[in-house]
Amino acid sequence: MKISAIIEKINGGNNKAFTALYGNDEAVLKFQADRYAKQLASFQTAFGSDEASLFSSPGRTEVGGNHTDHQLGRVLAGAVNLDNIAVAAANGTNVVRINSVGFPPFEVDLSNLEITEFQVTPTNLVRSIASDIKALGLKVAGFDAVIDGAVPEGSGLSSSASFEVLIGAIFSHLFNDGKLDPVDNAKIGQKAEHACKKFCGLMDQTACAVGGFITIDFENPANPIVKALDFDFAKTGYSLVITNTGGSHGGLDAEYNSLPGEMKAVAKELGQEVLRPLSMEDVVKGIPTIREKVGDRAILRSMHFQGDNARVVDQVAALEANEFQKFLGLVIESGFSSYMYNQNIFVGGQPKYQSVALALALSEQVLKGKGAWRVHGGGFAGTIQAFVPNNLLEEYISTLESVFGKGNCHKLFIRAEGSVKVEL
């Protein structure tokens, strides 16, 4: 489509496609219209083309199943309205050329898809994604793109996964009539990180690729079961708020590694490699014989896994039955389980620095009996998640930002669209 026609169809943000992606707030829609117009102009300047297509790929939020995936458990996740967008067009060559706002431009020659330096770089990710799309019997060819990322790095919203499935969507729609299945797109994104020697689960890419609420069961790791939920978050009267509480994940490898390590130690003592084949009853019955070998914290963390893994099933059932208040209660239960049993809220031995715990305490002060709150993602530092009634949004955000700084609360919603071509 001609760029002039695209801008006309965007219509200042007043179009159905933008409403589906970004909600009904007129100021937000105008901001997004200006954002797209800016990148369309950048695309014309950089590549000299007056035809293009638009793409959007969301970030994701973990909603249920905190630290369950590494024990082959279940998770509940959702796509959010912060996204990476692309203006892209086929260029008639075998070279991908990408200008990404805030990063150096790069090119990938599709005749050479071998990865030699095993680092997670945009170049390596594009190489791996192209290779795996070809392996599915689909076409890859050169394209030009300008990408603008609004999924903040370090927000726990999976900016890298969003980028990966965005590239997959571009290849799919420019050269294959959109035939790449969203779950296959997610698996290709995951494999791209694995190809760079960064080992991740499938939750992030799947949530970004599929959209809406999804649940994933990792019991069979070679073929996880992915299910999209039919639930309209926009009708709840709530917003999702992710708050960056500060603190760095750097230097916390030992803390993160202790979680799967201790859970697997319990599983091993009970005759399994991971906790998934076991039940809560198995863990509790085994305490007298394994306590001295594995320690109390490992047992508590294993109890967290069993509880949160089962809780995902209940959360899914509540959403499918449109019982949102019941769902919120389960979110709170999950948060308390992470705090009391999984113990990934603060680093032991650093009593002065408990930003996640403080954010959860402030959230309870504002939201008790009205909303829900929990740690978001890995824990120990970083972000928390809250479901906030829209009539309490201003109070909640001002309370949290008075402590953690202006701009550290991200007001979001669960968007139904995954990584898509934006059809105006």
GROMACS .gro file of C-alpha atoms in nm:
model
  424
    1MET     CA    1   0.000   0.000   0.000
    2LYS     CA    2   0.120   0.353  -0.075
    3ILE     CA    3   0.253   0.529   0.233
    4SER     CA    4   0.025   0.827   0.166
    5ALA     CA    5  -0.275   0.591   0.166
    6ILE     CA    6  -0.157   0.428   0.491
    7ILE     CA    7  -0.140   0.766   0.666
    8GLU     CA    8  -0.487   0.852   0.537
    9LYS     CA    9  -0.627   0.522   0.667
   10ILE     CA   10  -0.458   0.569   1.007
   11ASN     CA   11  -0.681   0.877   1.032
   12GLY     CA   12  -0.518   1.022   1.342
   13GLY     CA   13  -0.563   0.691   1.525
   14ASN     CA   14  -0.938   0.676   1.461
   15ASN     CA   15  -0.958   0.328   1.308
   16LYS     CA   16  -1.063  -0.020   1.422
   17ALA     CA   17  -0.716  -0.172   1.393
   18PHE     CA   18  -0.564   0.080   1.634
   19THR     CA   19  -0.853   0.042   1.879
   20ALA     CA   20  -0.789  -0.334   1.892
   21LEU     CA   21  -0.418  -0.281   1.951
   22TYR     CA   22  -0.415   0.023   2.180
   23GLY     CA   23  -0.761   0.072   2.336
   24ASN     CA   24  -1.005   0.362   2.323
   25ASP     CA   25  -0.809   0.646   2.486
   26GLU     CA   26  -0.806   0.928   2.228
   27ALA     CA   27  -0.472   1.065   2.348
   28VAL     CA   28  -0.311   0.721   2.322
   29LEU     CA   29  -0.454   0.667   1.974
   30LYS     CA   30  -0.324   1.008   1.860
   31PHE     CA   31   0.019   0.926   2.006
   32GLN     CA   32   0.025   0.595   1.819
   33ALA     CA   33  -0.084   0.763   1.494
   34ASP     CA   34   0.205   1.009   1.528
   35ARG     CA   35   0.442   0.723   1.614
   36TYR     CA   36   0.350   0.528   1.300
   37ALA     CA   37   0.365   0.842   1.083
   38LYS     CA   38   0.715   0.916   1.211
   39GLN     CA   39   0.837   0.566   1.127
   40LEU     CA   40   0.669   0.575   0.785
   41ALA     CA   41   0.862   0.895   0.712
   42SER     CA   42   1.183   0.736   0.842
   43PHE     CA   43   1.124   0.437   0.616
   44GLN     CA   44   1.080   0.658   0.310
   45THR     CA   45   1.395   0.852   0.392
   46ALA     CA   46   1.607   0.545   0.464
   47PHE     CA   47   1.498   0.322   0.178
   48GLY     CA   48   1.340   0.549  -0.082
   49SER     CA   49   1.026   0.339  -0.114
   50ASP     CA   50   0.674   0.481  -0.115
   51GLU     CA   51   0.505   0.143  -0.050
   52ALA     CA   52   0.504  -0.049   0.277
   53SER     CA   53   0.312  -0.266   0.522
   54LEU     CA   54   0.270  -0.217   0.898
   55PHE     CA   55   0.334  -0.478   1.167
   56SER     CA   56   0.288  -0.489   1.545
   57SER     CA   57   0.418  -0.738   1.800
   58PRO     CA   58   0.319  -0.711   2.169
   59GLY     CA   59   0.515  -0.758   2.485
   60ARG     CA   60   0.394  -1.018   2.731
   61THR     CA   61   0.319  -1.050   3.100
   62GLU     CA   62   0.333  -1.361   3.316
   63VAL     CA   63   0.002  -1.388   3.502
   64GLY     CA   64   0.016  -1.730   3.667
   65GLY     CA   65   0.274  -1.999   3.727
   66ASN     CA   66   0.570  -1.819   3.885
   67HIS     CA   67   0.884  -2.029   3.829
   68THR     CA   68   0.684  -2.331   3.718
   69ASP     CA   69   0.813  -2.371   3.362
   70HIS     CA   70   1.155  -2.510   3.455
   71GLN     CA   71   0.981  -2.796   3.638
   72LEU     CA   72   0.766  -2.872   3.329
   73GLY     CA   73   0.466  -2.703   3.487
   74ARG     CA   74   0.187  -2.480   3.362
   75VAL     CA   75   0.185  -2.106   3.304
   76LEU     CA   76  -0.072  -1.839   3.227
   77ALA     CA   77   0.045  -1.538   3.028
   78GLY     CA   78  -0.097  -1.251   2.829
   79ALA     CA   79  -0.001  -1.018   2.546
   80VAL     CA   80   0.010  -0.649   2.640
   81ASN     CA   81  -0.045  -0.328   2.448
   82LEU     CA   82   0.317  -0.209   2.464
   83ASP     CA   83   0.457  -0.326   2.133
   84ASN     CA   84   0.731  -0.328   1.875
   85ILE     CA   85   0.612  -0.192   1.542
   86ALA     CA   86   0.764  -0.222   1.196
   87VAL     CA   87   0.724  -0.049   0.864
   88ALA     CA   88   0.843  -0.305   0.610
   89ALA     CA   89   0.847  -0.391   0.241
   90ALA     CA   90   1.008  -0.653   0.019
   91ASN     CA   91   1.315  -0.510  -0.155
   92GLY     CA   92   1.362  -0.760  -0.439
   93THR     CA   93   1.702  -0.874  -0.312
   94ASN     CA   94   1.829  -1.149  -0.084
   95VAL     CA   95   1.931  -0.904   0.189
   96VAL     CA   96   1.734  -0.798   0.496
   97ARG     CA   97   1.802  -0.436   0.592
   98ILE     CA   98   1.672  -0.315   0.929
   99ASN     CA   99   1.691   0.026   1.094
  100SER     CA  100   1.584  -0.010   1.457
  101VAL     CA  101   1.524   0.313   1.648
  102GLY     CA  102   1.800   0.365   1.905
  103PHE     CA  103   2.026   0.094   1.761
  104PRO     CA  104   2.275   0.075   1.473
  105PRO     CA  105   2.130  -0.032   1.136
  106PHE     CA  106   2.218  -0.385   1.027
  107GLU     CA  107   2.194  -0.614   0.727
  108VAL     CA  108   2.159  -0.990   0.690
  109ASP     CA  109   2.253  -1.168   0.368
  110LEU     CA  110   2.008  -1.457   0.347
  111SER     CA  111   2.252  -1.661   0.139
  112ASN     CA  112   2.460  -1.706   0.456
  113LEU     CA  113   2.251  -1.810   0.757
  114GLU     CA  114   2.529  -1.970   0.961
  115ILE     CA  115   2.580  -1.840   1.315
  116THR     CA  116   2.948  -1.836   1.411
  117GLU     CA  117   2.956  -1.608   1.716
  118PHE     CA  118   2.706  -1.737   1.968
  119GLN     CA  119   2.567  -1.411   2.101
  120VAL     CA  120   2.210  -1.287   2.107
  121THR     CA  121   2.231  -1.012   1.846
  122PRO     CA  122   1.959  -0.893   1.607
  123THR     CA  123   2.169  -1.020   1.315
  124ASN     CA  124   2.195  -1.370   1.460
  125LEU     CA  125   1.827  -1.379   1.553
  126VAL     CA  126   1.722  -1.285   1.198
  127ARG     CA  127   1.959  -1.547   1.053
  128SER     CA  128   1.816  -1.822   1.272
  129ILE     CA  129   1.454  -1.719   1.215
  130ALA     CA  130   1.503  -1.713   0.837
  131SER     CA  131   1.672  -2.054   0.845
  132ASP     CA  132   1.390  -2.216   1.043
  133ILE     CA  133   1.118  -2.059   0.829
  134LYS     CA  134   1.290  -2.206   0.522
  135ALA     CA  135   1.304  -2.543   0.699
  136LEU     CA  136   0.922  -2.535   0.718
  137GLY     CA  137   0.908  -2.507   0.340
  138LEU     CA  138   0.817  -2.140   0.344
  139LYS     CA  139   0.983  -1.862   0.146
  140VAL     CA  140   1.228  -1.603   0.278
  141ALA     CA  141   1.359  -1.306   0.083
  142GLY     CA  142   1.506  -0.964   0.140
  143PHE     CA  143   1.306  -0.684   0.296
  144ASP     CA  144   1.362  -0.335   0.431
  145ALA     CA  145   1.222  -0.239   0.770
  146VAL     CA  146   1.218   0.037   1.026
  147ILE     CA  147   1.140  -0.094   1.376
  148ASP     CA  148   1.036   0.110   1.678
  149GLY     CA  149   1.030  -0.065   2.014
  150ALA     CA  150   0.799   0.044   2.295
  151VAL     CA  151   0.851  -0.270   2.505
  152PRO     CA  152   1.099  -0.142   2.766
  153GLU     CA  153   1.411  -0.351   2.819
  154GLY     CA  154   1.428  -0.471   3.178
  155SER     CA  155   1.051  -0.432   3.223
  156GLY     CA  156   0.993  -0.806   3.239
  157LEU     CA  157   0.767  -0.774   2.933
  158SER     CA  158   0.993  -0.972   2.697
  159SER     CA  159   1.119  -0.719   2.445
  160SER     CA  160   1.346  -0.978   2.280
  161ALA     CA  161   1.067  -1.233   2.227
  162SER     CA  162   0.846  -0.960   2.083
  163PHE     CA  163   1.121  -0.871   1.833
  164GLU     CA  164   1.171  -1.233   1.732
  165VAL     CA  165   0.808  -1.303   1.648
  166LEU     CA  166   0.782  -0.964   1.476
  167ILE     CA  167   1.051  -1.076   1.232
  168GLY     CA  168   0.864  -1.403   1.185
  169ALA     CA  169   0.542  -1.215   1.109
  170ILE     CA  170   0.717  -0.995   0.851
  171PHE     CA  171   0.856  -1.298   0.665
  172SER     CA  172   0.515  -1.466   0.691
  173HIS     CA  173   0.308  -1.182   0.547
  174LEU     CA  174   0.549  -1.035   0.292
  175PHE     CA  175   0.637  -1.367   0.129
  176ASN     CA  176   0.394  -1.638   0.245
  177ASP     CA  177   0.045  -1.483   0.260
  178GLY     CA  178   0.050  -1.503   0.642
  179LYS     CA  179   0.073  -1.883   0.643
  180LEU     CA  180   0.317  -1.912   0.936
  181ASP     CA  181   0.120  -2.048   1.232
  182PRO     CA  182   0.158  -1.827   1.544
  183VAL     CA  183   0.275  -2.118   1.760
  184ASP     CA  184   0.530  -2.217   1.495
  185ASN     CA  185   0.642  -1.854   1.489
  186ALA     CA  186   0.692  -1.874   1.867
  187LYS     CA  187   0.891  -2.197   1.844
  188ILE     CA  188   1.112  -2.043   1.576
  189GLY     CA  189   1.177  -1.743   1.803
  190GLN     CA  190   1.268  -1.972   2.091
  191LYS     CA  191   1.500  -2.173   1.866
  192ALA     CA  192   1.669  -1.849   1.758
  193GLU     CA  193   1.769  -1.778   2.118
  194HIS     CA  194   1.880  -2.138   2.165
  195ALA     CA  195   2.092  -2.106   1.850
  196CYS     CA  196   2.268  -1.815   2.021
  197LYS     CA  197   2.325  -2.030   2.331
  198LYS     CA  198   2.062  -1.847   2.537
  199PHE     CA  199   1.824  -2.107   2.673
  200CYS     CA  200   1.469  -1.992   2.739
  201GLY     CA  201   1.127  -2.145   2.774
  202LEU     CA  202   0.846  -2.103   2.522
  203MET     CA  203   0.615  -1.883   2.727
  204ASP     CA  204   0.749  -1.545   2.616
  205GLN     CA  205   0.745  -1.601   2.242
  206THR     CA  206   0.409  -1.781   2.248
  207ALA     CA  207   0.232  -1.505   2.439
  208CYS     CA  208   0.372  -1.243   2.201
  209ALA     CA  209   0.289  -1.443   1.887
  210VAL     CA  210  -0.061  -1.564   1.979
  211GLY     CA  211  -0.205  -1.267   2.173
  212GLY     CA  212  -0.470  -1.246   2.444
  213PHE     CA  213  -0.454  -1.474   2.748
  214ILE     CA  214  -0.283  -1.807   2.680
  215THR     CA  215  -0.203  -2.104   2.898
  216ILE     CA  216   0.086  -2.341   2.826
  217ASP     CA  217   0.145  -2.686   2.972
  218PHE     CA  218   0.512  -2.789   2.950
  219GLU     CA  219   0.465  -3.148   3.070
  220ASN     CA  220   0.586  -3.267   2.729
  221PRO     CA  221   0.870  -3.020   2.668
  222ALA     CA  222   0.914  -3.127   2.304
  223ASN     CA  223   0.552  -3.042   2.229
  224PRO     CA  224   0.401  -2.805   2.488
  225ILE     CA  225   0.024  -2.770   2.484
  226VAL     CA  226  -0.078  -2.412   2.406
  227LYS     CA  227  -0.434  -2.292   2.453
  228ALA     CA  228  -0.572  -1.945   2.383
  229LEU     CA  229  -0.846  -1.825   2.619
  230ASP     CA  230  -1.161  -1.650   2.505
  231PHE     CA  231  -1.169  -1.363   2.754
  232ASP     CA  232  -1.215  -0.991   2.688
  233PHE     CA  233  -0.999  -0.809   2.942
  234ALA     CA  234  -1.115  -0.469   2.817
  235LYS     CA  235  -1.463  -0.530   2.959
  236THR     CA  236  -1.347  -0.592   3.318
  237GLY     CA  237  -1.306  -0.230   3.422
  238TYR     CA  238  -0.950  -0.305   3.535
  239SER     CA  239  -0.606  -0.209   3.409
  240LEU     CA  240  -0.286  -0.408   3.437
  241VAL     CA  241  -0.004  -0.207   3.594
  242ILE     CA  242   0.357  -0.322   3.583
  243THR     CA  243   0.583  -0.127   3.819
  244ASN     CA  244   0.960  -0.122   3.790
  245THR     CA  245   1.077  -0.114   4.151
  246GLY     CA  246   1.442  -0.057   4.062
  247GLY     CA  247   1.736  -0.275   4.143
  248SER     CA  248   1.936  -0.473   3.893
  249HIS     CA  249   1.912  -0.839   3.797
  250GLY     CA  250   2.289  -0.830   3.753
  251GLY     CA  251   2.478  -1.041   4.002
  252LEU     CA  252   2.169  -1.242   4.089
  253ASP     CA  253   2.254  -1.554   3.888
  254ALA     CA  254   2.312  -1.755   4.205
  255GLU     CA  255   1.970  -1.654   4.338
  256TYR     CA  256   1.792  -1.747   4.015
  257ASN     CA  257   1.983  -2.071   3.972
  258SER     CA  258   1.898  -2.175   4.327
  259LEU     CA  259   1.528  -2.196   4.236
  260PRO     CA  260   1.541  -2.477   3.977
  261GLY     CA  261   1.839  -2.628   4.158
  262GLU     CA  262   1.659  -2.667   4.489
  263MET     CA  263   1.335  -2.785   4.330
  264LYS     CA  264   1.523  -3.048   4.130
  265ALA     CA  265   1.706  -3.158   4.444
  266VAL     CA  266   1.371  -3.234   4.608
  267ALA     CA  267   1.249  -3.410   4.296
  268LYS     CA  268   1.563  -3.624   4.285
  269GLU     CA  269   1.521  -3.734   4.647
  270LEU     CA  270   1.165  -3.833   4.560
  271GLY     CA  271   1.271  -4.032   4.255
  272GLN     CA  272   1.210  -3.781   3.973
  273GLU     CA  273   1.416  -3.538   3.766
  274VAL     CA  274   1.171  -3.249   3.806
  275LEU     CA  275   0.870  -3.181   4.028
  276ARG     CA  276   0.595  -3.213   3.766
  277PRO     CA  277   0.533  -3.591   3.804
  278LEU     CA  278   0.496  -3.545   4.181
  279SER     CA  279   0.202  -3.413   4.383
  280MET     CA  280   0.178  -3.183   4.684
  281GLU     CA  281   0.101  -3.495   4.889
  282ASP     CA  282   0.422  -3.661   4.766
  283VAL     CA  283   0.629  -3.361   4.873
  284VAL     CA  284   0.464  -3.327   5.215
  285LYS     CA  285   0.488  -3.700   5.289
  286GLY     CA  286   0.855  -3.695   5.196
  287ILE     CA  287   0.954  -3.411   5.430
  288PRO     CA  288   1.062  -3.625   5.728
  289THR     CA  289   1.306  -3.826   5.516
  290ILE     CA  290   1.445  -3.555   5.285
  291ARG     CA  291   1.452  -3.247   5.510
  292GLU     CA  292   1.810  -3.287   5.632
  293LYS     CA  293   1.938  -3.358   5.280
  294VAL     CA  294   1.774  -3.075   5.086
  295GLY     CA  295   1.693  -2.813   5.350
  296ASP     CA  296   1.372  -2.637   5.443
  297ARG     CA  297   1.380  -2.370   5.172
  298ALA     CA  298   1.397  -2.631   4.896
  299ILE     CA  299   1.090  -2.801   5.041
  300LEU     CA  300   0.901  -2.472   5.065
  301ARG     CA  301   0.988  -2.388   4.706
  302SER     CA  302   0.868  -2.729   4.595
  303MET     CA  303   0.540  -2.669   4.777
  304HIS     CA  304   0.512  -2.338   4.592
  305PHE     CA  305   0.554  -2.518   4.261
  306GLN     CA  306   0.280  -2.768   4.339
  307GLY     CA  307   0.042  -2.496   4.454
  308ASP     CA  308   0.105  -2.252   4.170
  309ASN     CA  309   0.101  -2.525   3.907
  310ALA     CA  310  -0.247  -2.634   4.020
  311ARG     CA  311  -0.353  -2.271   4.060
  312VAL     CA  312  -0.301  -2.205   3.688
  313VAL     CA  313  -0.576  -2.457   3.612
  314ASP     CA  314  -0.810  -2.272   3.849
  315GLN     CA  315  -0.716  -1.933   3.700
  316VAL     CA  316  -0.792  -2.057   3.350
  317ALA     CA  317  -1.126  -2.199   3.464
  318ALA     CA  318  -1.217  -1.869   3.631
  319LEU     CA  319  -1.140  -1.668   3.318
  320GLU     CA  320  -1.328  -1.910   3.093
  321ALA     CA  321  -1.629  -1.886   3.325
  322ASN     CA  322  -1.596  -1.504   3.325
  323GLU     CA  323  -1.545  -1.508   3.704
  324PHE     CA  324  -1.294  -1.224   3.718
  325GLN     CA  325  -1.315  -1.163   4.093
  326LYS     CA  326  -1.234  -1.529   4.157
  327PHE     CA  327  -0.941  -1.493   3.919
  328LEU     CA  328  -0.813  -1.190   4.114
  329GLY     CA  329  -0.824  -1.390   4.437
  330LEU     CA  330  -0.609  -1.657   4.275
  331VAL     CA  331  -0.360  -1.392   4.158
  332ILE     CA  332  -0.322  -1.280   4.520
  333GLU     CA  333  -0.277  -1.641   4.634
  334SER     CA  334  -0.003  -1.685   4.375
  335GLY     CA  335   0.170  -1.371   4.497
  336PHE     CA  336   0.165  -1.480   4.860
  337SER     CA  337   0.296  -1.823   4.759
  338SER     CA  338   0.590  -1.661   4.579
  339TYR     CA  339   0.658  -1.450   4.889
  340MET     CA  340   0.618  -1.714   5.161
  341TYR     CA  341   0.722  -2.035   4.990
  342ASN     CA  342   0.923  -1.956   4.677
  343GLN     CA  343   1.105  -1.670   4.851
  344ASN     CA  344   1.201  -1.477   4.537
  345ILE     CA  345   1.098  -1.133   4.662
  346PHE     CA  346   1.429  -1.006   4.802
  347VAL     CA  347   1.788  -1.118   4.837
  348GLY     CA  348   1.881  -1.264   5.174
  349GLY     CA  349   2.137  -1.064   5.369
  350GLN     CA  350   2.038  -0.728   5.218
  351PRO     CA  351   1.771  -0.597   5.458
  352LYS     CA  352   1.805  -0.235   5.339
  353TYR     CA  353   1.709  -0.323   4.981
  354GLN     CA  354   1.368  -0.487   4.952
  355SER     CA  355   1.207  -0.284   4.674
  356VAL     CA  356   0.983  -0.563   4.543
  357ALA     CA  357   0.852  -0.633   4.894
  358LEU     CA  358   0.790  -0.262   4.951
  359ALA     CA  359   0.601  -0.231   4.623
  360LEU     CA  360   0.383  -0.529   4.715
  361ALA     CA  361   0.311  -0.378   5.057
  362LEU     CA  362   0.209  -0.045   4.904
  363SER     CA  363  -0.007  -0.228   4.651
  364GLU     CA  364  -0.191  -0.408   4.930
  365GLN     CA  365  -0.254  -0.076   5.105
  366VAL     CA  366  -0.435   0.062   4.800
  367LEU     CA  367  -0.587  -0.252   4.648
  368LYS     CA  368  -0.686  -0.482   4.935
  369GLY     CA  369  -1.038  -0.608   4.871
  370LYS     CA  370  -1.048  -0.434   4.534
  371GLY     CA  371  -0.765  -0.559   4.312
  372ALA     CA  372  -0.471  -0.799   4.301
  373TRP     CA  373  -0.091  -0.782   4.317
  374ARG     CA  374   0.206  -1.019   4.285
  375VAL     CA  375   0.572  -1.037   4.191
  376HIS     CA  376   0.624  -1.036   3.815
  377GLY     CA  377   0.870  -1.273   3.653
  378GLY     CA  378   1.197  -1.384   3.806
  379GLY     CA  379   1.180  -1.179   4.123
  380PHE     CA  380   1.445  -1.063   4.374
  381ALA     CA  381   1.450  -0.725   4.194
  382GLY     CA  382   1.269  -0.564   3.905
  383THR     CA  383   0.895  -0.559   3.852
  384ILE     CA  384   0.562  -0.632   4.020
  385GLN     CA  385   0.222  -0.677   3.860
  386ALA     CA  386  -0.112  -0.539   3.975
  387PHE     CA  387  -0.469  -0.558   3.849
  388VAL     CA  388  -0.613  -0.218   3.938
  389PRO     CA  389  -0.978  -0.102   3.916
  390ASN     CA  390  -0.985   0.190   3.675
  391ASN     CA  391  -1.135   0.418   3.942
  392LEU     CA  392  -0.825   0.356   4.159
  393LEU     CA  393  -0.566   0.395   3.883
  394GLU     CA  394  -0.467   0.751   3.965
  395GLU     CA  395  -0.430   0.678   4.338
  396TYR     CA  396  -0.239   0.354   4.277
  397ILE     CA  397   0.006   0.499   4.027
  398SER     CA  398   0.070   0.814   4.231
  399THR     CA  399   0.133   0.603   4.543
  400LEU     CA  400   0.382   0.372   4.371
  401GLU     CA  401   0.554   0.645   4.169
  402SER     CA  402   0.597   0.863   4.478
  403VAL     CA  403   0.835   0.592   4.601
  404PHE     CA  404   0.982   0.441   4.285
  405GLY     CA  405   0.988   0.745   4.058
  406LYS     CA  406   0.771   0.897   3.790
  407GLY     CA  407   0.737   0.686   3.478
  408ASN     CA  408   0.805   0.356   3.652
  409CYS     CA  409   0.440   0.245   3.645
  410HIS     CA  410   0.327   0.111   3.307
  411LYS     CA  411  -0.052   0.110   3.260
  412LEU     CA  412  -0.138  -0.178   3.030
  413PHE     CA  413  -0.415  -0.406   2.916
  414ILE     CA  414  -0.423  -0.758   2.775
  415ARG     CA  415  -0.458  -0.716   2.401
  416ALA     CA  416  -0.625  -0.981   2.189
  417GLU     CA  417  -0.391  -0.946   1.892
  418GLY     CA  418  -0.057  -1.123   1.881
  419SER     CA  419   0.221  -1.049   1.633
  420VAL     CA  420   0.028  -0.928   1.330
  421LYS     CA  421   0.020  -0.734   1.008
  422VAL     CA  422  -0.180  -0.421   1.086
  423GLU     CA  423  -0.475  -0.426   0.846
  424LEU     CA  424  -0.620  -0.076   0.825
   0.00000   0.00000   0.00000
